[in-house]
């Protein structure tokens, strides 16, 4: 038995795994869900506990559309500077909120900023979560993230086996959504397959 939790940062099958962090956002997330529905794409949402608490109806909507919901901490802190006690509190508080809304215990965790140390690994082992990182980022959070720029970066990253990091709870998320709208329309004929992560 390993001392560490399972860490997922790439997958070797032919699917593309879209992941959306830092939501739910009451405006962006429902629009994103509509877009994903239109293209029959399932994705994974790493939600922030305190936002889920404020917008349970949006979390429920994600769940009812059969996407996978993962834990992205309660307050989105830099966990690398936190004690095991605080880390555990961040994770379990969010688990509890998500369980109450969806009836499902999240099994996936993504650390805020992708940062983790031994304390995070040790806590995830005890809480029985798998940690999900990414191997593709269109950098939709950057200050220069216009629709055109995100779209150009997406074009490079939407490839089989990629776990793609995007954000539905960020100030640039309207641009992310615009870029995704354009690109999904364009790549439709390429026969690319999308999947949510295994919960
Ligand atoms: Zn985040």
PDB file of C-alpha atoms and ligand atoms in Angstrom:
ATOM      1  CA  UNK A   1       0.000   0.000   0.000  1.00  0.00           C
ATOM      2  CA  UNK A   2       1.349   3.377  -0.969  1.00  0.00           C
ATOM      3  CA  UNK A   3       1.854   6.169   1.518  1.00  0.00           C
ATOM      4  CA  UNK A   4       0.501   8.573  -1.036  1.00  0.00           C
ATOM      5  CA  UNK A   5      -2.910   9.082  -2.586  1.00  0.00           C
ATOM      6  CA  UNK A   6      -3.377   8.358  -6.256  1.00  0.00           C
ATOM      7  CA  UNK A   7      -2.347  11.370  -8.325  1.00  0.00           C
ATOM      8  CA  UNK A   8      -3.796  11.845 -11.793  1.00  0.00           C
ATOM      9  CA  UNK A   9      -2.066  14.313 -14.109  1.00  0.00           C
ATOM     10  CA  UNK A  10      -2.542  12.726 -17.512  1.00  0.00           C
ATOM     11  CA  UNK A  11      -4.453   9.852 -19.044  1.00  0.00           C
ATOM     12  CA  UNK A  12      -3.383   7.661 -21.913  1.00  0.00           C
ATOM     13  CA  UNK A  13      -6.749   6.998 -23.562  1.00  0.00           C
ATOM     14  CA  UNK A  14      -8.223   8.868 -26.493  1.00  0.00           C
ATOM     15  CA  UNK A  15     -10.543  11.142 -24.533  1.00  0.00           C
ATOM     16  CA  UNK A  16     -10.079  14.820 -23.816  1.00  0.00           C
ATOM     17  CA  UNK A  17     -10.918  15.681 -20.220  1.00  0.00           C
ATOM     18  CA  UNK A  18     -12.217  19.215 -19.820  1.00  0.00           C
ATOM     19  CA  UNK A  19     -12.036  20.428 -16.223  1.00  0.00           C
ATOM     20  CA  UNK A  20     -13.462  23.683 -14.860  1.00  0.00           C
ATOM     21  CA  UNK A  21     -12.213  25.174 -11.610  1.00  0.00           C
ATOM     22  CA  UNK A  22     -13.177  27.866  -9.097  1.00  0.00           C
ATOM     23  CA  UNK A  23     -16.952  27.850  -9.662  1.00  0.00           C
ATOM     24  CA  UNK A  24     -19.804  27.568  -9.347  1.00  0.00           C
ATOM     25  CA  UNK A  25     -20.589  30.967 -10.824  1.00  0.00           C
ATOM     26  CA  UNK A  26     -24.268  31.759 -11.054  1.00  0.00           C
ATOM     27  CA  UNK A  27     -23.927  33.373 -14.496  1.00  0.00           C
ATOM     28  CA  UNK A  28     -21.099  31.528 -16.231  1.00  0.00           C
ATOM     29  CA  UNK A  29     -21.699  27.961 -15.026  1.00  0.00           C
ATOM     30  CA  UNK A  30     -25.284  27.613 -16.359  1.00  0.00           C
ATOM     31  CA  UNK A  31     -24.188  29.027 -19.736  1.00  0.00           C
ATOM     32  CA  UNK A  32     -21.278  26.587 -19.789  1.00  0.00           C
ATOM     33  CA  UNK A  33     -23.642  23.708 -18.968  1.00  0.00           C
ATOM     34  CA  UNK A  34     -25.841  24.695 -21.922  1.00  0.00           C
ATOM     35  CA  UNK A  35     -22.831  24.727 -24.238  1.00  0.00           C
ATOM     36  CA  UNK A  36     -21.603  21.323 -23.038  1.00  0.00           C
ATOM     37  CA  UNK A  37     -25.117  19.908 -23.424  1.00  0.00           C
ATOM     38  CA  UNK A  38     -25.375  21.237 -26.949  1.00  0.00           C
ATOM     39  CA  UNK A  39     -22.222  19.310 -27.895  1.00  0.00           C
ATOM     40  CA  UNK A  40     -23.041  16.296 -25.674  1.00  0.00           C
ATOM     41  CA  UNK A  41     -19.831  16.717 -23.709  1.00  0.00           C
ATOM     42  CA  UNK A  42     -19.344  15.551 -20.130  1.00  0.00           C
ATOM     43  CA  UNK A  43     -16.781  17.400 -18.022  1.00  0.00           C
ATOM     44  CA  UNK A  44     -15.434  17.668 -14.490  1.00  0.00           C
ATOM     45  CA  UNK A  45     -16.049  20.657 -12.208  1.00  0.00           C
ATOM     46  CA  UNK A  46     -13.715  21.356  -9.274  1.00  0.00           C
ATOM     47  CA  UNK A  47     -15.845  23.610  -7.119  1.00  0.00           C
ATOM     48  CA  UNK A  48     -14.894  25.862  -4.218  1.00  0.00           C
ATOM     49  CA  UNK A  49     -16.859  24.971  -1.075  1.00  0.00           C
ATOM     50  CA  UNK A  50     -17.829  28.473  -0.017  1.00  0.00           C
ATOM     51  CA  UNK A  51     -19.117  29.260  -3.514  1.00  0.00           C
ATOM     52  CA  UNK A  52     -21.052  25.970  -3.582  1.00  0.00           C
ATOM     53  CA  UNK A  53     -22.630  27.040  -0.299  1.00  0.00           C
ATOM     54  CA  UNK A  54     -23.771  30.336  -1.870  1.00  0.00           C
ATOM     55  CA  UNK A  55     -25.048  28.735  -5.098  1.00  0.00           C
ATOM     56  CA  UNK A  56     -26.304  25.237  -4.274  1.00  0.00           C
ATOM     57  CA  UNK A  57     -28.795  25.401  -7.163  1.00  0.00           C
ATOM     58  CA  UNK A  58     -25.922  25.751  -9.645  1.00  0.00           C
ATOM     59  CA  UNK A  59     -24.054  22.817  -8.084  1.00  0.00           C
ATOM     60  CA  UNK A  60     -27.216  20.746  -8.344  1.00  0.00           C
ATOM     61  CA  UNK A  61     -27.549  21.736 -11.989  1.00  0.00           C
ATOM     62  CA  UNK A  62     -23.997  20.476 -12.691  1.00  0.00           C
ATOM     63  CA  UNK A  63     -24.818  17.218 -10.932  1.00  0.00           C
ATOM     64  CA  UNK A  64     -28.176  16.770 -12.688  1.00  0.00           C
ATOM     65  CA  UNK A  65     -26.469  17.206 -16.057  1.00  0.00           C
ATOM     66  CA  UNK A  66     -24.316  14.172 -15.179  1.00  0.00           C
ATOM     67  CA  UNK A  67     -20.997  15.953 -14.965  1.00  0.00           C
ATOM     68  CA  UNK A  68     -18.515  14.964 -12.271  1.00  0.00           C
ATOM     69  CA  UNK A  69     -18.012  17.286  -9.311  1.00  0.00           C
ATOM     70  CA  UNK A  70     -14.684  17.377  -7.486  1.00  0.00           C
ATOM     71  CA  UNK A  71     -13.504  19.163  -4.357  1.00  0.00           C
ATOM     72  CA  UNK A  72     -11.332  22.296  -4.815  1.00  0.00           C
ATOM     73  CA  UNK A  73     -11.093  23.251  -1.076  1.00  0.00           C
ATOM     74  CA  UNK A  74     -13.397  25.537   0.902  1.00  0.00           C
ATOM     75  CA  UNK A  75     -11.640  28.940   0.652  1.00  0.00           C
ATOM     76  CA  UNK A  76      -9.119  28.330  -2.171  1.00  0.00           C
ATOM     77  CA  UNK A  77      -5.987  28.964  -0.044  1.00  0.00           C
ATOM     78  CA  UNK A  78      -2.337  28.186  -0.813  1.00  0.00           C
ATOM     79  CA  UNK A  79      -2.431  24.825   0.986  1.00  0.00           C
ATOM     80  CA  UNK A  80       1.342  24.517   0.926  1.00  0.00           C
ATOM     81  CA  UNK A  81       1.478  26.973   3.849  1.00  0.00           C
ATOM     82  CA  UNK A  82      -1.267  25.270   5.893  1.00  0.00           C
ATOM     83  CA  UNK A  83      -1.209  22.669   8.658  1.00  0.00           C
ATOM     84  CA  UNK A  84      -2.695  19.204   8.251  1.00  0.00           C
ATOM     85  CA  UNK A  85      -5.579  20.254  10.499  1.00  0.00           C
ATOM     86  CA  UNK A  86      -6.491  23.229   8.304  1.00  0.00           C
ATOM     87  CA  UNK A  87      -6.070  21.213   5.105  1.00  0.00           C
ATOM     88  CA  UNK A  88      -8.377  18.519   6.424  1.00  0.00           C
ATOM     89  CA  UNK A  89     -10.945  21.127   7.460  1.00  0.00           C
ATOM     90  CA  UNK A  90     -10.820  22.738   3.967  1.00  0.00           C
ATOM     91  CA  UNK A  91     -11.446  19.383   2.313  1.00  0.00           C
ATOM     92  CA  UNK A  92     -14.006  17.886   4.659  1.00  0.00           C
ATOM     93  CA  UNK A  93     -16.108  21.038   4.929  1.00  0.00           C
ATOM     94  CA  UNK A  94     -16.413  21.118   1.133  1.00  0.00           C
ATOM     95  CA  UNK A  95     -17.153  17.378   0.952  1.00  0.00           C
ATOM     96  CA  UNK A  96     -19.990  17.857   3.419  1.00  0.00           C
ATOM     97  CA  UNK A  97     -21.539  20.745   1.447  1.00  0.00           C
ATOM     98  CA  UNK A  98     -21.327  18.801  -1.820  1.00  0.00           C
ATOM     99  CA  UNK A  99     -22.731  15.667  -0.214  1.00  0.00           C
ATOM    100  CA  UNK A 100     -25.697  17.650   1.124  1.00  0.00           C
ATOM    101  CA  UNK A 101     -26.461  19.182  -2.267  1.00  0.00           C
ATOM    102  CA  UNK A 102     -25.888  16.185  -4.547  1.00  0.00           C
ATOM    103  CA  UNK A 103     -26.125  13.148  -2.246  1.00  0.00           C
ATOM    104  CA  UNK A 104     -22.727  12.115  -3.543  1.00  0.00           C
ATOM    105  CA  UNK A 105     -19.390  12.063  -1.759  1.00  0.00           C
ATOM    106  CA  UNK A 106     -16.672  13.626  -3.963  1.00  0.00           C
ATOM    107  CA  UNK A 107     -13.727  11.298  -4.599  1.00  0.00           C
ATOM    108  CA  UNK A 108     -11.595  13.750  -6.581  1.00  0.00           C
ATOM    109  CA  UNK A 109      -9.628  16.693  -5.230  1.00  0.00           C
ATOM    110  CA  UNK A 110      -7.667  19.366  -7.063  1.00  0.00           C
ATOM    111  CA  UNK A 111      -5.399  21.543  -4.909  1.00  0.00           C
ATOM    112  CA  UNK A 112      -5.789  25.316  -5.452  1.00  0.00           C
ATOM    113  CA  UNK A 113      -3.010  26.648  -7.749  1.00  0.00           C
ATOM    114  CA  UNK A 114      -1.935  23.008  -8.251  1.00  0.00           C
ATOM    115  CA  UNK A 115       0.222  23.387  -5.139  1.00  0.00           C
ATOM    116  CA  UNK A 116       0.737  20.600  -2.663  1.00  0.00           C
ATOM    117  CA  UNK A 117       3.274  19.304  -0.184  1.00  0.00           C
ATOM    118  CA  UNK A 118       3.581  16.235   2.003  1.00  0.00           C
ATOM    119  CA  UNK A 119       0.850  17.457   4.359  1.00  0.00           C
ATOM    120  CA  UNK A 120      -1.691  17.620   1.508  1.00  0.00           C
ATOM    121  CA  UNK A 121      -0.699  14.145   0.294  1.00  0.00           C
ATOM    122  CA  UNK A 122      -1.005  12.715   3.770  1.00  0.00           C
ATOM    123  CA  UNK A 123      -4.447  14.266   4.352  1.00  0.00           C
ATOM    124  CA  UNK A 124      -5.737  13.067   0.950  1.00  0.00           C
ATOM    125  CA  UNK A 125      -4.606   9.565   1.811  1.00  0.00           C
ATOM    126  CA  UNK A 126      -6.628   9.698   5.024  1.00  0.00           C
ATOM    127  CA  UNK A 127      -9.708  11.263   3.406  1.00  0.00           C
ATOM    128  CA  UNK A 128      -9.483   8.794   0.509  1.00  0.00           C
ATOM    129  CA  UNK A 129      -9.458  11.329  -2.343  1.00  0.00           C
ATOM    130  CA  UNK A 130      -7.563  11.014  -5.576  1.00  0.00           C
ATOM    131  CA  UNK A 131      -5.665  14.160  -6.531  1.00  0.00           C
ATOM    132  CA  UNK A 132      -6.208  15.482 -10.044  1.00  0.00           C
ATOM    133  CA  UNK A 133      -3.720  17.824 -11.697  1.00  0.00           C
ATOM    134  CA  UNK A 134      -3.614  18.686 -15.436  1.00  0.00           C
ATOM    135  CA  UNK A 135      -1.321  18.467 -18.458  1.00  0.00           C
ATOM    136  CA  UNK A 136      -2.867  21.192 -20.611  1.00  0.00           C
ATOM    137  CA  UNK A 137      -3.719  24.782 -19.780  1.00  0.00           C
ATOM    138  CA  UNK A 138      -5.038  27.384 -22.234  1.00  0.00           C
ATOM    139  CA  UNK A 139      -4.202  29.919 -19.472  1.00  0.00           C
ATOM    140  CA  UNK A 140      -7.669  31.439 -19.399  1.00  0.00           C
ATOM    141  CA  UNK A 141      -6.823  33.112 -16.058  1.00  0.00           C
ATOM    142  CA  UNK A 142      -4.024  35.302 -17.424  1.00  0.00           C
ATOM    143  CA  UNK A 143      -4.369  39.076 -17.665  1.00  0.00           C
ATOM    144  CA  UNK A 144      -4.005  38.906 -21.470  1.00  0.00           C
ATOM    145  CA  UNK A 145      -6.704  36.226 -21.831  1.00  0.00           C
ATOM    146  CA  UNK A 146      -8.830  37.573 -24.681  1.00  0.00           C
ATOM    147  CA  UNK A 147     -11.237  35.269 -26.542  1.00  0.00           C
ATOM    148  CA  UNK A 148      -8.789  35.037 -29.471  1.00  0.00           C
ATOM    149  CA  UNK A 149      -5.780  34.227 -27.293  1.00  0.00           C
ATOM    150  CA  UNK A 150      -7.587  31.555 -25.263  1.00  0.00           C
ATOM    151  CA  UNK A 151      -8.970  30.081 -28.449  1.00  0.00           C
ATOM    152  CA  UNK A 152      -5.508  29.836 -30.023  1.00  0.00           C
ATOM    153  CA  UNK A 153      -4.173  28.128 -26.895  1.00  0.00           C
ATOM    154  CA  UNK A 154      -7.168  25.775 -26.743  1.00  0.00           C
ATOM    155  CA  UNK A 155      -6.513  24.720 -30.312  1.00  0.00           C
ATOM    156  CA  UNK A 156      -3.090  23.416 -29.255  1.00  0.00           C
ATOM    157  CA  UNK A 157      -4.360  21.695 -26.136  1.00  0.00           C
ATOM    158  CA  UNK A 158      -7.517  19.901 -27.190  1.00  0.00           C
ATOM    159  CA  UNK A 159      -5.782  16.587 -27.868  1.00  0.00           C
ATOM    160  CA  UNK A 160      -6.478  13.005 -26.788  1.00  0.00           C
ATOM    161  CA  UNK A 161      -5.192  12.149 -23.300  1.00  0.00           C
ATOM    162  CA  UNK A 162      -5.165  15.765 -22.155  1.00  0.00           C
ATOM    163  CA  UNK A 163      -6.617  16.928 -18.864  1.00  0.00           C
ATOM    164  CA  UNK A 164      -7.409  20.537 -19.709  1.00  0.00           C
ATOM    165  CA  UNK A 165      -7.475  23.170 -16.959  1.00  0.00           C
ATOM    166  CA  UNK A 166     -10.065  25.928 -17.409  1.00  0.00           C
ATOM    167  CA  UNK A 167     -12.030  28.191 -15.086  1.00  0.00           C
ATOM    168  CA  UNK A 168     -15.746  28.926 -14.794  1.00  0.00           C
ATOM    169  CA  UNK A 169     -15.332  31.004 -11.622  1.00  0.00           C
ATOM    170  CA  UNK A 170     -12.794  33.559 -12.737  1.00  0.00           C
ATOM    171  CA  UNK A 171     -13.094  37.170 -13.928  1.00  0.00           C
ATOM    172  CA  UNK A 172     -11.939  36.070 -17.405  1.00  0.00           C
ATOM    173  CA  UNK A 173     -14.424  33.210 -17.583  1.00  0.00           C
ATOM    174  CA  UNK A 174     -16.718  35.019 -20.067  1.00  0.00           C
ATOM    175  CA  UNK A 175     -13.736  34.990 -22.465  1.00  0.00           C
ATOM    176  CA  UNK A 176     -13.100  31.301 -21.770  1.00  0.00           C
ATOM    177  CA  UNK A 177     -16.740  30.601 -22.565  1.00  0.00           C
ATOM    178  CA  UNK A 178     -16.606  32.610 -25.805  1.00  0.00           C
ATOM    179  CA  UNK A 179     -13.438  30.793 -26.884  1.00  0.00           C
ATOM    180  CA  UNK A 180     -14.862  27.374 -26.033  1.00  0.00           C
ATOM    181  CA  UNK A 181     -18.062  28.187 -27.938  1.00  0.00           C
ATOM    182  CA  UNK A 182     -16.078  29.040 -31.078  1.00  0.00           C
ATOM    183  CA  UNK A 183     -13.700  26.121 -30.876  1.00  0.00           C
ATOM    184  CA  UNK A 184     -16.282  23.421 -30.170  1.00  0.00           C
ATOM    185  CA  UNK A 185     -18.186  24.564 -33.226  1.00  0.00           C
ATOM    186  CA  UNK A 186     -15.005  24.257 -35.314  1.00  0.00           C
ATOM    187  CA  UNK A 187     -13.658  20.928 -34.086  1.00  0.00           C
ATOM    188  CA  UNK A 188     -16.993  19.130 -34.252  1.00  0.00           C
ATOM    189  CA  UNK A 189     -16.052  17.275 -37.430  1.00  0.00           C
ATOM    190  CA  UNK A 190     -12.671  16.097 -36.154  1.00  0.00           C
ATOM    191  CA  UNK A 191     -14.307  13.287 -34.191  1.00  0.00           C
ATOM    192  CA  UNK A 192     -12.633  14.187 -30.900  1.00  0.00           C
ATOM    193  CA  UNK A 193     -14.013  12.465 -27.830  1.00  0.00           C
ATOM    194  CA  UNK A 194     -14.610  14.134 -24.504  1.00  0.00           C
ATOM    195  CA  UNK A 195     -15.171  12.567 -21.116  1.00  0.00           C
ATOM    196  CA  UNK A 196     -15.579  13.439 -17.462  1.00  0.00           C
ATOM    197  CA  UNK A 197     -12.978  11.970 -15.127  1.00  0.00           C
ATOM    198  CA  UNK A 198     -13.857   8.708 -13.453  1.00  0.00           C
ATOM    199  CA  UNK A 199     -15.500   9.546 -10.153  1.00  0.00           C
TER     200      UNK A 199
HETATM  201 ZN1  LIG B   1      -8.516  27.163  -8.399  1.00  0.00          ZN
END
